[in-house]
Amino acid sequence: MEAPRSSRPLGITISAILLHLLNFLTLIFIRWGEPDSIWFAALFAIYICFTAIVIRSYSMGEGWARWVILIRCVGELATFKMLLLMGGLQAMQGIAERVLAVILLVYLNTGKVRGWFAGGPA
């Protein structure tokens, strides 16, 4: 008989909320006056839906989603120089994303959290 799964760690819940928030905040950077803004918005909507699925799976404890989040964190940090091209609210969001990436890289590799994900989906 399989042991009951422990409850979701608070850090997973908080980080899932922050990931969703940062994901949706990116919408404010669409430049609606550009000729291709409608196409960009459509592609971005697909991206938002995909990331929402990943974040939901992550919050439910699916291991593959943890790996997608970890890979995304590394990608965020690899583009640290992009912050130099940003200004205002976009720069603040970029900094928040990179700070969260560092925190998640450490947190998601702690024994307790790895063990929770290893328990399989809730």
CSV table of C-alpha atoms in Angstrom, one decimal:
chain,number,residue,atom,x,y,z
A,1,MET,CA,0.0,0.0,0.0
A,2,GLU,CA,1.3,3.5,-0.9
A,3,ALA,CA,2.0,6.0,1.8
A,4,PRO,CA,-0.2,9.0,1.8
A,5,ARG,CA,1.3,12.1,0.2
A,6,SER,CA,2.3,14.9,2.5
A,7,SER,CA,0.5,18.3,2.0
A,8,ARG,CA,1.9,20.8,-0.5
A,9,PRO,CA,4.8,22.8,0.9
A,10,LEU,CA,3.9,26.5,1.5
A,11,GLY,CA,6.8,27.5,-0.7
A,12,ILE,CA,5.3,25.7,-3.7
A,13,THR,CA,2.0,27.5,-3.2
A,14,ILE,CA,3.6,30.9,-2.8
A,15,SER,CA,6.0,30.4,-5.8
A,16,ALA,CA,3.1,29.2,-8.0
A,17,ILE,CA,1.2,32.3,-7.2
A,18,LEU,CA,4.2,34.5,-8.0
A,19,LEU,CA,4.9,32.6,-11.2
A,20,HIS,CA,1.3,33.2,-12.4
A,21,LEU,CA,1.5,36.8,-11.4
A,22,LEU,CA,4.8,37.5,-13.2
A,23,ASN,CA,3.5,35.5,-16.2
A,24,PHE,CA,0.4,37.6,-16.6
A,25,LEU,CA,2.2,40.9,-15.9
A,26,THR,CA,4.2,40.3,-19.1
A,27,LEU,CA,1.0,41.1,-21.0
A,28,ILE,CA,1.4,44.8,-20.2
A,29,PHE,CA,4.5,45.0,-22.4
A,30,ILE,CA,2.7,44.3,-25.6
A,31,ARG,CA,3.0,47.4,-27.8
A,32,TRP,CA,-0.5,47.6,-29.3
A,33,GLY,CA,0.5,50.3,-31.8
A,34,GLU,CA,2.9,48.0,-33.6
A,35,PRO,CA,1.6,46.5,-36.9
A,36,ASP,CA,2.2,42.9,-35.8
A,37,SER,CA,0.9,43.4,-32.2
A,38,ILE,CA,-2.2,41.2,-32.8
A,39,TRP,CA,0.0,38.3,-34.0
A,40,PHE,CA,2.4,38.8,-31.1
A,41,ALA,CA,-0.6,38.9,-28.6
A,42,ALA,CA,-2.0,35.6,-30.1
A,43,LEU,CA,1.4,33.9,-29.8
A,44,PHE,CA,1.8,35.2,-26.3
A,45,ALA,CA,-1.6,34.0,-25.3
A,46,ILE,CA,-0.5,30.5,-26.4
A,47,TYR,CA,2.7,30.9,-24.3
A,48,ILE,CA,0.6,32.1,-21.3
A,49,CYS,CA,-1.7,29.0,-21.5
A,50,PHE,CA,1.3,26.7,-21.8
A,51,THR,CA,3.0,28.2,-18.8
A,52,ALA,CA,-0.2,28.2,-16.8
A,53,ILE,CA,-0.4,24.4,-17.4
A,54,VAL,CA,3.2,24.0,-16.3
A,55,ILE,CA,2.7,26.1,-13.2
A,56,ARG,CA,-0.5,24.2,-12.3
A,57,SER,CA,1.3,20.9,-12.7
A,58,TYR,CA,4.2,22.2,-10.7
A,59,SER,CA,1.8,23.2,-7.9
A,60,MET,CA,0.3,19.7,-8.0
A,61,GLY,CA,3.7,18.1,-7.5
A,62,GLU,CA,4.4,16.7,-11.0
A,63,GLY,CA,8.1,16.1,-11.3
A,64,TRP,CA,8.4,17.0,-15.0
A,65,ALA,CA,7.0,20.5,-14.2
A,66,ARG,CA,9.6,21.0,-11.5
A,67,TRP,CA,12.2,20.4,-14.2
A,68,VAL,CA,10.6,22.8,-16.6
A,69,ILE,CA,10.6,25.5,-13.9
A,70,LEU,CA,14.3,24.8,-13.0
A,71,ILE,CA,15.3,25.0,-16.7
A,72,ARG,CA,13.3,28.2,-17.0
A,73,CYS,CA,15.1,29.6,-13.9
A,74,VAL,CA,18.5,28.9,-15.5
A,75,GLY,CA,17.3,30.6,-18.7
A,76,GLU,CA,16.2,33.6,-16.7
A,77,LEU,CA,19.6,34.0,-15.1
A,78,ALA,CA,21.4,33.4,-18.4
A,79,THR,CA,19.6,36.6,-19.8
A,80,PHE,CA,20.7,38.8,-16.8
A,81,LYS,CA,22.3,41.3,-19.2
A,82,MET,CA,18.8,42.0,-20.7
A,83,LEU,CA,18.1,44.0,-17.6
A,84,LEU,CA,20.4,46.7,-19.0
A,85,LEU,CA,18.0,47.2,-21.9
A,86,MET,CA,14.9,47.5,-19.7
A,87,GLY,CA,13.5,50.5,-17.9
A,88,GLY,CA,10.8,51.3,-15.4
A,89,LEU,CA,8.2,48.7,-14.7
A,90,GLN,CA,9.8,46.2,-17.1
A,91,ALA,CA,13.1,46.4,-15.3
A,92,MET,CA,11.4,45.9,-11.9
A,93,GLN,CA,9.6,42.8,-13.3
A,94,GLY,CA,12.9,41.5,-14.8
A,95,ILE,CA,14.6,41.9,-11.4
A,96,ALA,CA,11.8,40.2,-9.6
A,97,GLU,CA,11.9,37.3,-12.1
A,98,ARG,CA,15.6,36.8,-11.6
A,99,VAL,CA,15.4,37.0,-7.8
A,100,LEU,CA,12.6,34.4,-7.9
A,101,ALA,CA,14.7,32.3,-10.2
A,102,VAL,CA,17.6,32.2,-7.7
A,103,ILE,CA,15.3,31.4,-4.8
A,104,LEU,CA,13.6,28.6,-6.8
A,105,LEU,CA,16.9,27.1,-7.9
A,106,VAL,CA,17.9,26.7,-4.3
A,107,TYR,CA,14.4,25.9,-2.9
A,108,LEU,CA,13.4,23.3,-5.5
A,109,ASN,CA,16.6,21.4,-4.8
A,110,THR,CA,16.2,21.0,-1.1
A,111,GLY,CA,15.7,17.5,0.1
A,112,LYS,CA,12.2,18.1,1.5
A,113,VAL,CA,10.9,19.6,-1.7
A,114,ARG,CA,12.6,17.1,-4.0
A,115,GLY,CA,11.0,14.4,-1.8
A,116,TRP,CA,7.6,16.0,-2.1
A,117,PHE,CA,7.9,16.0,-5.9
A,118,ALA,CA,9.2,12.4,-5.9
A,119,GLY,CA,5.9,11.4,-4.2
A,120,GLY,CA,4.0,11.9,-7.4
A,121,PRO,CA,1.0,14.1,-8.2
A,122,ALA,CA,-1.5,14.6,-5.5
